[in-house]
Each structure stands twice: as C-alpha cells, then as structure tokens.
Amino acid sequence: MSAPFKILVSFLMATTLFACSSYPDVNSDPAKNNKATFKRDALDCAKSYPESGSGVHVKERIGCMNVKGWH
C-alpha cells in the first residue's frame, strides 16, 4: 500500500471512532432518559437519515438526536 492510502485509511478510521464516541446518550428530560425512549428516537433518526457512503448520515443522526433532547 502507498503512504497516502494508509494516511487516508487511518484518517477515516479515526473519524469514525470519534463520531461513534460523540453519539448522544443522555436526555435532558428525566422522564425520557431511558433505554426504550433512546432506542425509539435512535431508530426514528436512522429512518430519517439513511446510511450514506460518505458518512454524513452519522452527523445528521446526531443532530436529530440533539433536537429530540439527547446530548
């Protein structure tokens, strides 16, 4: 493998790991801060923003979860 390709792969892996670690998991409303509500909201955001090859869907899903009160 060439050096630029290795750098690109490393960058994409790091970006993916960072995106996954910043996914919201706590709701500001204590009544909604449970696994069932989280799962329902996460599935709703996943349906609203389907997977894309570029990875933009992760950022859009995080924004969707933030709108629903998750941080």
PDB file of C-alpha atoms in Angstrom:
ATOM      1  CA  MET A   1       0.000   0.000   0.000  1.00  0.00           C
ATOM      2  CA  SER A   2       1.121   3.508  -0.697  1.00  0.00           C
ATOM      3  CA  ALA A   3       1.684   6.051   2.068  1.00  0.00           C
ATOM      4  CA  PRO A   4      -1.180   8.399   1.003  1.00  0.00           C
ATOM      5  CA  PHE A   5      -3.602   5.470   1.024  1.00  0.00           C
ATOM      6  CA  LYS A   6      -2.502   4.441   4.531  1.00  0.00           C
ATOM      7  CA  ILE A   7      -2.928   8.011   5.749  1.00  0.00           C
ATOM      8  CA  LEU A   8      -6.416   8.203   4.232  1.00  0.00           C
ATOM      9  CA  VAL A   9      -7.483   4.902   5.801  1.00  0.00           C
ATOM     10  CA  SER A  10      -6.107   5.986   9.183  1.00  0.00           C
ATOM     11  CA  PHE A  11      -7.942   9.307   8.963  1.00  0.00           C
ATOM     12  CA  LEU A  12     -11.247   7.612   8.080  1.00  0.00           C
ATOM     13  CA  MET A  13     -10.906   5.149  10.945  1.00  0.00           C
ATOM     14  CA  ALA A  14     -10.144   7.924  13.423  1.00  0.00           C
ATOM     15  CA  THR A  15     -13.092   9.984  12.182  1.00  0.00           C
ATOM     16  CA  THR A  16     -15.430   7.010  12.535  1.00  0.00           C
ATOM     17  CA  LEU A  17     -14.271   6.294  16.075  1.00  0.00           C
ATOM     18  CA  PHE A  18     -14.681   9.935  17.062  1.00  0.00           C
ATOM     19  CA  ALA A  19     -18.183  10.082  15.584  1.00  0.00           C
ATOM     20  CA  CYS A  20     -19.235   6.967  17.465  1.00  0.00           C
ATOM     21  CA  SER A  21     -17.877   8.254  20.754  1.00  0.00           C
ATOM     22  CA  SER A  22     -19.780  11.530  20.490  1.00  0.00           C
ATOM     23  CA  TYR A  23     -23.224   9.968  19.912  1.00  0.00           C
ATOM     24  CA  PRO A  24     -25.690  11.449  22.425  1.00  0.00           C
ATOM     25  CA  ASP A  25     -26.899   9.074  25.137  1.00  0.00           C
ATOM     26  CA  VAL A  26     -28.432  11.228  27.903  1.00  0.00           C
ATOM     27  CA  ASN A  27     -31.761  13.038  27.579  1.00  0.00           C
ATOM     28  CA  SER A  28     -32.281  16.401  29.267  1.00  0.00           C
ATOM     29  CA  ASP A  29     -35.832  15.322  30.244  1.00  0.00           C
ATOM     30  CA  PRO A  30     -35.557  12.787  33.109  1.00  0.00           C
ATOM     31  CA  ALA A  31     -38.860  11.157  32.066  1.00  0.00           C
ATOM     32  CA  LYS A  32     -37.389  10.358  28.623  1.00  0.00           C
ATOM     33  CA  ASN A  33     -33.953   9.297  29.867  1.00  0.00           C
ATOM     34  CA  ASN A  34     -34.443   5.526  29.473  1.00  0.00           C
ATOM     35  CA  LYS A  35     -33.420   2.755  27.068  1.00  0.00           C
ATOM     36  CA  ALA A  36     -36.847   2.384  25.426  1.00  0.00           C
ATOM     37  CA  THR A  37     -37.111   6.075  24.517  1.00  0.00           C
ATOM     38  CA  PHE A  38     -33.490   6.165  23.388  1.00  0.00           C
ATOM     39  CA  LYS A  39     -33.995   3.172  21.108  1.00  0.00           C
ATOM     40  CA  ARG A  40     -37.230   4.620  19.643  1.00  0.00           C
ATOM     41  CA  ASP A  41     -35.610   8.014  18.982  1.00  0.00           C
ATOM     42  CA  ALA A  42     -32.449   6.431  17.531  1.00  0.00           C
ATOM     43  CA  LEU A  43     -34.482   4.273  15.141  1.00  0.00           C
ATOM     44  CA  ASP A  44     -36.562   7.286  14.115  1.00  0.00           C
ATOM     45  CA  CYS A  45     -33.411   9.282  13.343  1.00  0.00           C
ATOM     46  CA  ALA A  46     -31.934   6.304  11.462  1.00  0.00           C
ATOM     47  CA  LYS A  47     -35.055   6.122   9.278  1.00  0.00           C
ATOM     48  CA  SER A  48     -34.955   9.879   8.674  1.00  0.00           C
ATOM     49  CA  TYR A  49     -31.258   9.831   7.714  1.00  0.00           C
ATOM     50  CA  PRO A  50     -30.389   6.578   5.925  1.00  0.00           C
ATOM     51  CA  GLU A  51     -26.806   5.376   5.684  1.00  0.00           C
ATOM     52  CA  SER A  52     -24.665   7.120   3.073  1.00  0.00           C
ATOM     53  CA  GLY A  53     -21.312   6.123   1.688  1.00  0.00           C
ATOM     54  CA  SER A  54     -19.658   9.339   2.807  1.00  0.00           C
ATOM     55  CA  GLY A  55     -20.619   9.023   6.468  1.00  0.00           C
ATOM     56  CA  VAL A  56     -22.616  12.256   6.562  1.00  0.00           C
ATOM     57  CA  HIS A  57     -25.574  10.326   7.965  1.00  0.00           C
ATOM     58  CA  VAL A  58     -23.807   9.982  11.337  1.00  0.00           C
ATOM     59  CA  LYS A  59     -23.594  13.748  11.796  1.00  0.00           C
ATOM     60  CA  GLU A  60     -27.226  14.152  10.695  1.00  0.00           C
ATOM     61  CA  ARG A  61     -28.389  11.457  13.127  1.00  0.00           C
ATOM     62  CA  ILE A  62     -26.502  13.116  15.986  1.00  0.00           C
ATOM     63  CA  GLY A  63     -28.205  16.410  15.111  1.00  0.00           C
ATOM     64  CA  CYS A  64     -31.568  14.643  15.033  1.00  0.00           C
ATOM     65  CA  MET A  65     -30.941  13.148  18.479  1.00  0.00           C
ATOM     66  CA  ASN A  66     -29.921  16.583  19.798  1.00  0.00           C
ATOM     67  CA  VAL A  67     -33.220  18.037  18.574  1.00  0.00           C
ATOM     68  CA  LYS A  68     -35.039  15.262  20.471  1.00  0.00           C
ATOM     69  CA  GLY A  69     -33.259  16.348  23.692  1.00  0.00           C
ATOM     70  CA  TRP A  70     -30.389  13.848  23.744  1.00  0.00           C
ATOM     71  CA  HIS A  71     -26.878  15.125  24.436  1.00  0.00           C
TER      72      HIS A  71
END
